Coordinates of C-alpha atoms in Angstrom, one line a residue:
M1 CA 97.0 152.9 106.6
T2 CA 95.7 150.0 108.7
N3 CA 98.1 147.2 109.1
I4 CA 97.2 143.8 107.6
Q5 CA 96.7 141.2 110.4
L6 CA 98.1 137.8 109.3
T7 CA 98.7 134.6 111.3
I8 CA 100.6 131.7 110.0
V9 CA 99.4 128.3 111.4
G10 CA 101.9 125.5 110.8
L11 CA 105.6 126.3 111.0
G12 CA 107.2 123.3 109.3
R13 CA 109.5 123.2 106.3
M14 CA 107.6 126.0 104.5
G15 CA 105.4 127.8 107.0
A16 CA 108.2 129.4 109.0
N17 CA 110.0 130.5 105.8
I18 CA 106.7 132.0 104.5
A19 CA 106.5 134.1 107.6
R20 CA 110.1 135.2 107.2
R21 CA 109.7 135.9 103.5
I22 CA 106.7 138.2 104.1
K23 CA 108.4 140.0 107.0
S24 CA 111.5 140.8 105.0
N25 CA 109.8 141.7 101.7
A26 CA 106.5 143.3 102.6
Q27 CA 106.1 146.8 101.1
E28 CA 103.0 147.5 103.3
P29 CA 102.6 147.1 107.0
I30 CA 101.8 143.5 107.9
N31 CA 101.5 142.3 111.5
I32 CA 102.5 138.6 111.5
C33 CA 101.6 136.2 114.3
V34 CA 102.7 132.5 114.3
F35 CA 101.4 129.3 115.8
D36 CA 102.4 125.7 115.7
V37 CA 101.5 122.6 117.8
N38 CA 105.2 122.5 118.8
P39 CA 105.7 125.3 121.4
E40 CA 109.5 125.3 120.8
T41 CA 109.0 126.1 117.2
V42 CA 106.8 129.1 118.1
K43 CA 109.4 130.3 120.6
A44 CA 112.1 130.1 117.9
L45 CA 110.0 132.4 115.6
S46 CA 109.1 134.6 118.5
D47 CA 112.9 135.1 119.1
E48 CA 113.1 136.4 115.6
G49 CA 110.5 139.1 116.2
F50 CA 107.2 137.4 115.4
V51 CA 104.3 137.4 117.7
G52 CA 103.8 133.8 119.0
L53 CA 100.4 132.5 119.9
S54 CA 100.2 130.0 122.8
S55 CA 97.0 128.4 121.3
L56 CA 94.4 128.9 118.6
N57 CA 92.3 130.5 121.2
D58 CA 94.5 133.6 120.9
L59 CA 93.1 134.2 117.4
S60 CA 89.9 135.6 119.0
K61 CA 92.0 138.4 120.5
L62 CA 93.0 139.5 117.0
N63 CA 89.4 139.9 115.7
D64 CA 88.6 143.4 114.5
V65 CA 85.4 144.2 112.7
A66 CA 87.0 147.2 111.0
N67 CA 90.1 145.1 110.0
P68 CA 89.2 141.4 109.5
Q69 CA 92.2 139.1 110.0
F70 CA 93.7 136.6 107.7
V71 CA 94.9 133.1 108.8
W72 CA 97.3 131.2 106.5
V73 CA 97.1 127.4 107.1
M74 CA 100.3 125.5 106.2
V75 CA 99.9 122.0 107.7
P76 CA 100.0 118.4 106.4
A77 CA 97.1 117.5 104.1
E78 CA 95.8 114.9 106.4
V79 CA 95.1 117.5 109.2
T80 CA 94.2 120.5 107.0
Q81 CA 90.4 120.2 107.3
M82 CA 90.6 119.5 111.0
T83 CA 92.8 122.6 111.5
I84 CA 90.5 124.8 109.4
H85 CA 87.5 123.8 111.5
A86 CA 89.5 124.5 114.7
I87 CA 90.6 127.9 113.5
A88 CA 87.1 128.9 112.4
E89 CA 85.8 128.6 115.9
H90 CA 87.9 131.6 116.9
L91 CA 87.3 133.9 114.0
A92 CA 84.8 136.7 113.5
P93 CA 82.7 136.9 110.4
G94 CA 84.6 138.7 107.6
S95 CA 87.8 136.9 108.5
T96 CA 89.6 134.9 105.8
I97 CA 91.3 131.4 106.0
I98 CA 93.9 130.8 103.4
D99 CA 94.9 127.1 102.7
G100 CA 98.5 127.3 101.3
G101 CA 99.1 123.5 101.5
N102 CA 98.5 120.8 98.9
T103 CA 94.8 120.1 99.3
F104 CA 92.6 118.4 96.7
Y105 CA 90.6 121.2 94.9
R106 CA 87.3 119.5 95.5
D107 CA 88.0 119.6 99.3
D108 CA 88.6 123.3 98.9
I109 CA 85.0 123.7 97.5
A110 CA 83.6 121.8 100.5
N111 CA 85.7 123.8 103.0
A112 CA 84.7 127.1 101.5
A113 CA 81.0 126.2 101.6
W114 CA 81.2 125.2 105.3
L115 CA 83.1 128.4 106.2
K116 CA 80.6 130.5 104.3
T117 CA 77.9 129.4 106.8
K118 CA 80.0 131.1 109.4
G119 CA 80.6 134.2 107.4
I120 CA 84.3 133.4 106.9
N121 CA 86.0 133.7 103.5
F122 CA 88.2 131.0 102.0
V123 CA 91.1 131.3 99.6
D124 CA 93.2 128.4 98.3
V125 CA 96.8 129.0 97.3
G126 CA 98.9 126.4 95.5
T127 CA 102.4 127.3 96.8
S128 CA 105.5 126.2 94.9
G129 CA 109.0 126.9 96.0
G130 CA 109.7 124.4 98.8
V131 CA 112.6 124.9 101.1
F132 CA 114.2 127.4 98.7
G133 CA 111.2 129.7 98.8
L134 CA 112.7 132.0 101.5
A135 CA 115.5 133.1 99.2
R136 CA 113.9 132.5 95.7
G137 CA 110.3 133.4 96.5
Y138 CA 107.2 131.3 96.0
S139 CA 105.1 130.8 92.8
L140 CA 101.5 131.2 93.9
M141 CA 98.4 129.8 92.2
I142 CA 95.3 131.4 93.8
G143 CA 91.6 130.5 94.0
G144 CA 88.9 132.6 95.6
E145 CA 86.5 135.5 95.3
A146 CA 88.2 138.5 93.5
G147 CA 87.5 141.0 96.3
V148 CA 89.0 138.8 99.0
V149 CA 92.0 137.9 96.8
D150 CA 92.6 141.6 96.0
R151 CA 92.9 142.4 99.7
L152 CA 95.6 139.8 100.0
T153 CA 97.8 141.2 97.2
P154 CA 100.4 142.8 99.6
I155 CA 101.0 139.4 101.1
F156 CA 101.3 137.7 97.7
K157 CA 103.7 140.4 96.4
A158 CA 105.9 139.9 99.4
M159 CA 106.0 136.1 98.9
A160 CA 106.4 136.0 95.1
P161 CA 109.8 136.0 93.3
G162 CA 109.2 139.2 91.4
V163 CA 109.4 139.9 87.6
D164 CA 113.2 140.0 87.7
S165 CA 113.4 136.3 88.6
A166 CA 113.0 135.4 84.9
E167 CA 113.5 137.1 81.6
R168 CA 110.3 138.7 80.4
T169 CA 108.6 136.7 77.7
P170 CA 109.1 138.3 74.2
G171 CA 106.3 140.6 73.4
K172 CA 105.5 141.5 77.0
V173 CA 105.7 145.2 77.5
G174 CA 104.5 147.8 80.0
I175 CA 103.7 147.2 83.7
P176 CA 104.3 143.5 84.5
S177 CA 101.1 141.5 85.3
N178 CA 100.7 139.6 88.6
S179 CA 101.6 136.4 86.9
E180 CA 104.9 137.9 85.8
Q181 CA 105.5 138.8 89.4
G182 CA 105.0 135.2 90.4
F183 CA 101.4 135.1 91.6
Y184 CA 98.2 134.5 89.7
H185 CA 94.5 134.6 90.6
C186 CA 93.4 131.5 88.7
G187 CA 89.6 131.8 89.3
P188 CA 87.0 130.8 92.0
V189 CA 87.7 128.6 95.0
G190 CA 89.5 125.4 94.1
S191 CA 91.1 126.8 90.9
G192 CA 94.4 127.6 92.6
H193 CA 94.9 124.1 94.0
F194 CA 93.7 122.6 90.6
I195 CA 96.5 124.4 88.8
K196 CA 99.0 123.4 91.5
M197 CA 97.8 119.8 91.2
V198 CA 98.5 119.7 87.5
H199 CA 101.8 121.5 88.1
N200 CA 102.9 118.7 90.4
G201 CA 101.8 116.1 88.0
I202 CA 104.0 117.7 85.3
E203 CA 106.8 117.7 87.9
Y204 CA 106.4 113.9 88.3
G205 CA 106.8 113.5 84.5
A206 CA 109.8 115.8 84.2
M207 CA 111.6 114.1 87.0
A208 CA 110.9 110.7 85.6
A209 CA 112.3 111.8 82.2
Y210 CA 115.5 113.0 83.7
A211 CA 115.8 109.9 85.8
E212 CA 115.3 107.5 82.9
G213 CA 117.7 109.4 80.6
L214 CA 120.4 109.5 83.2
N215 CA 119.8 105.8 83.9
I216 CA 120.6 105.0 80.3
I217 CA 123.8 107.0 80.5
H218 CA 124.7 105.4 83.8
A219 CA 124.2 101.9 82.3
A220 CA 126.4 102.7 79.3
A221 CA 129.1 104.3 81.6
D222 CA 129.1 101.2 83.8
G223 CA 129.2 98.9 80.9
I224 CA 126.3 97.0 82.3
A225 CA 125.5 93.9 80.2
H226 CA 122.3 92.3 81.2
P227 CA 122.0 88.5 80.6
T228 CA 118.9 89.0 78.6
S229 CA 120.4 91.6 76.2
V230 CA 121.0 90.8 72.6
G231 CA 124.7 91.1 71.9
D232 CA 127.4 92.5 74.2
H233 CA 126.7 96.2 73.3
V234 CA 130.4 97.0 73.4
E235 CA 129.7 100.2 71.3
T236 CA 127.6 101.7 74.2
R237 CA 130.2 101.3 76.9
Y238 CA 131.7 104.7 77.6
D239 CA 133.5 106.3 80.5
F240 CA 130.8 108.9 81.4
N241 CA 131.0 111.2 84.4
M242 CA 127.4 111.8 85.5
E243 CA 128.3 115.0 87.3
E244 CA 129.8 116.5 84.2
V245 CA 126.9 115.4 82.0
T246 CA 124.4 117.2 84.2
E247 CA 126.7 120.3 84.3
V248 CA 127.0 120.6 80.5
W249 CA 123.2 120.2 80.1
R250 CA 122.7 123.1 82.5
R251 CA 124.3 125.6 80.1
G252 CA 122.5 126.4 76.8
S253 CA 120.7 123.1 76.6
V254 CA 117.0 122.8 75.8
V255 CA 116.5 120.5 78.8
A256 CA 118.1 123.0 81.3
S257 CA 115.9 123.7 84.3
W258 CA 115.9 124.2 88.0
L259 CA 115.2 120.4 88.5
L260 CA 118.4 119.8 86.5
D261 CA 120.3 122.3 88.7
L262 CA 119.2 120.4 91.8
T263 CA 120.2 117.1 90.1
A264 CA 123.7 118.4 89.4
T265 CA 124.0 119.5 93.0
A266 CA 123.0 116.1 94.2
Y267 CA 125.8 114.5 92.0
A268 CA 128.3 117.1 93.2
E269 CA 127.5 116.1 96.8
D270 CA 127.2 112.4 96.2
P271 CA 128.6 111.3 92.8
E272 CA 127.4 107.7 93.2
L273 CA 124.1 108.7 94.8
A274 CA 125.1 106.1 97.5
S275 CA 123.1 107.8 100.2
Y276 CA 119.8 107.2 98.3
E277 CA 117.9 103.9 98.3
G278 CA 115.8 104.7 95.3
S279 CA 112.4 104.3 97.0
V280 CA 110.4 107.3 95.7
S281 CA 107.4 108.5 97.6
D282 CA 104.4 110.1 96.0
S283 CA 102.1 112.8 97.4
G284 CA 98.4 113.2 96.6
E285 CA 98.8 115.7 93.7
G286 CA 100.2 113.1 91.2
R287 CA 97.4 110.7 91.9
W288 CA 94.8 113.5 91.8
T289 CA 96.1 114.7 88.4
V290 CA 95.9 111.2 86.9
Q291 CA 92.4 110.7 88.4
T292 CA 91.3 114.0 87.0
A293 CA 92.6 113.1 83.6
I294 CA 90.6 109.9 83.7
D295 CA 87.4 111.7 84.8
A296 CA 87.9 114.2 82.0
G297 CA 88.7 111.5 79.4
V298 CA 92.0 113.3 78.7
P299 CA 95.1 111.3 77.8
A300 CA 98.0 111.7 80.3
N301 CA 100.3 109.0 79.3
V302 CA 103.6 110.4 80.6
L303 CA 102.1 111.7 83.9
S304 CA 100.4 108.3 84.5
A305 CA 103.6 106.4 83.7
S306 CA 105.6 108.6 86.0
L307 CA 103.2 107.9 88.9
M308 CA 103.3 104.1 88.3
G309 CA 107.1 104.4 88.2
R310 CA 107.1 105.7 91.7
F311 CA 105.0 102.7 92.8
T312 CA 107.6 100.4 91.1
S313 CA 110.4 102.1 92.9
R314 CA 109.0 100.9 96.2
G315 CA 109.0 97.3 95.2
N316 CA 105.2 97.2 94.7
D317 CA 105.6 95.2 91.5
L318 CA 107.6 92.3 93.0
Y319 CA 104.6 89.9 93.3
A320 CA 103.5 90.7 89.8
N321 CA 107.0 89.9 88.5
K322 CA 106.9 86.6 90.3
V323 CA 103.7 85.8 88.6
L324 CA 105.2 86.7 85.2
S325 CA 108.2 84.5 85.9
A326 CA 106.0 81.6 86.9
M327 CA 103.9 81.9 83.7
R328 CA 107.0 82.0 81.5
K329 CA 108.4 78.9 83.1
K330 CA 105.1 77.0 82.8
F331 CA 104.3 77.8 79.2
G332 CA 107.8 77.8 77.7
G333 CA 110.1 76.2 80.3
H334 CA 111.9 79.4 80.6
L335 CA 114.2 79.5 83.7
E336 CA 114.3 82.6 85.7
T337 CA 117.3 84.8 85.2
K338 CA 119.0 85.5 88.5
K339 CA 120.0 88.9 89.4
Q340 CA 123.7 89.7 89.4

């Protein structure tokens, strides 16, 4: 059996662990090389037994007409296309570039078309699992030509969590499908990142729902009485322990989830969340999901609101609120309520 030749380019929070996960779980021979713009990172992985490349030029030494190589790109979105173009200069026709980052699906289509002129295949893989992927495995949403994707199956199997990571859905019998293993060929180029994009949009909404619900509980626990509230709301002042609330929800509750598990861990480590400022960043996927919904004319009320909530968390509504306050004063003589 000919060994699969794989190079991981980009050894950040996920790239290095992807290499480790494949090495430890592969059921077929896979030669893994690694490269990063930081030589120290490459050395650290080399010390673990991986073959470190000194530059992308070394990819040309791995070309084999009889056994075309695969290059997995795991770099920040803003440099993905640049990296793909740089890698392509050193690959032989028949090779395959895999984009495992969070790229806009329309950019995948453009990248694939450009690579095709060079005889190079392209596969997009929406990769979910984050920093826990090494131990838990990665959920993989894959786009590309069926024949190319099939040749990558040993890599995907090594990365995925496996069927035992969740109870089988009632009615599922026989040999588990790839999706039950944790990887799924969604369709042609771009489809993998499309599904991952919507996955991340849903993640925004789920996180916002937890945050808003826990904020209501926190307000009641603290006995917060806002000056603009009607009445003193004595009946909603309770002595809640946020850590215990999240713990009880984790067991048997309809809202139990891995996100809730992580939230409970955060409370255990920092009960008052004092180490967090509350300024929430957003990555491209949330914006792309909302824009895609607009383009399709499909309602996405919760996902849109969750994205706007992240903008609000960064104080981006301060000027708008000043305008509102000014209007209220001018039309009704309403004085601005000062923060306490």
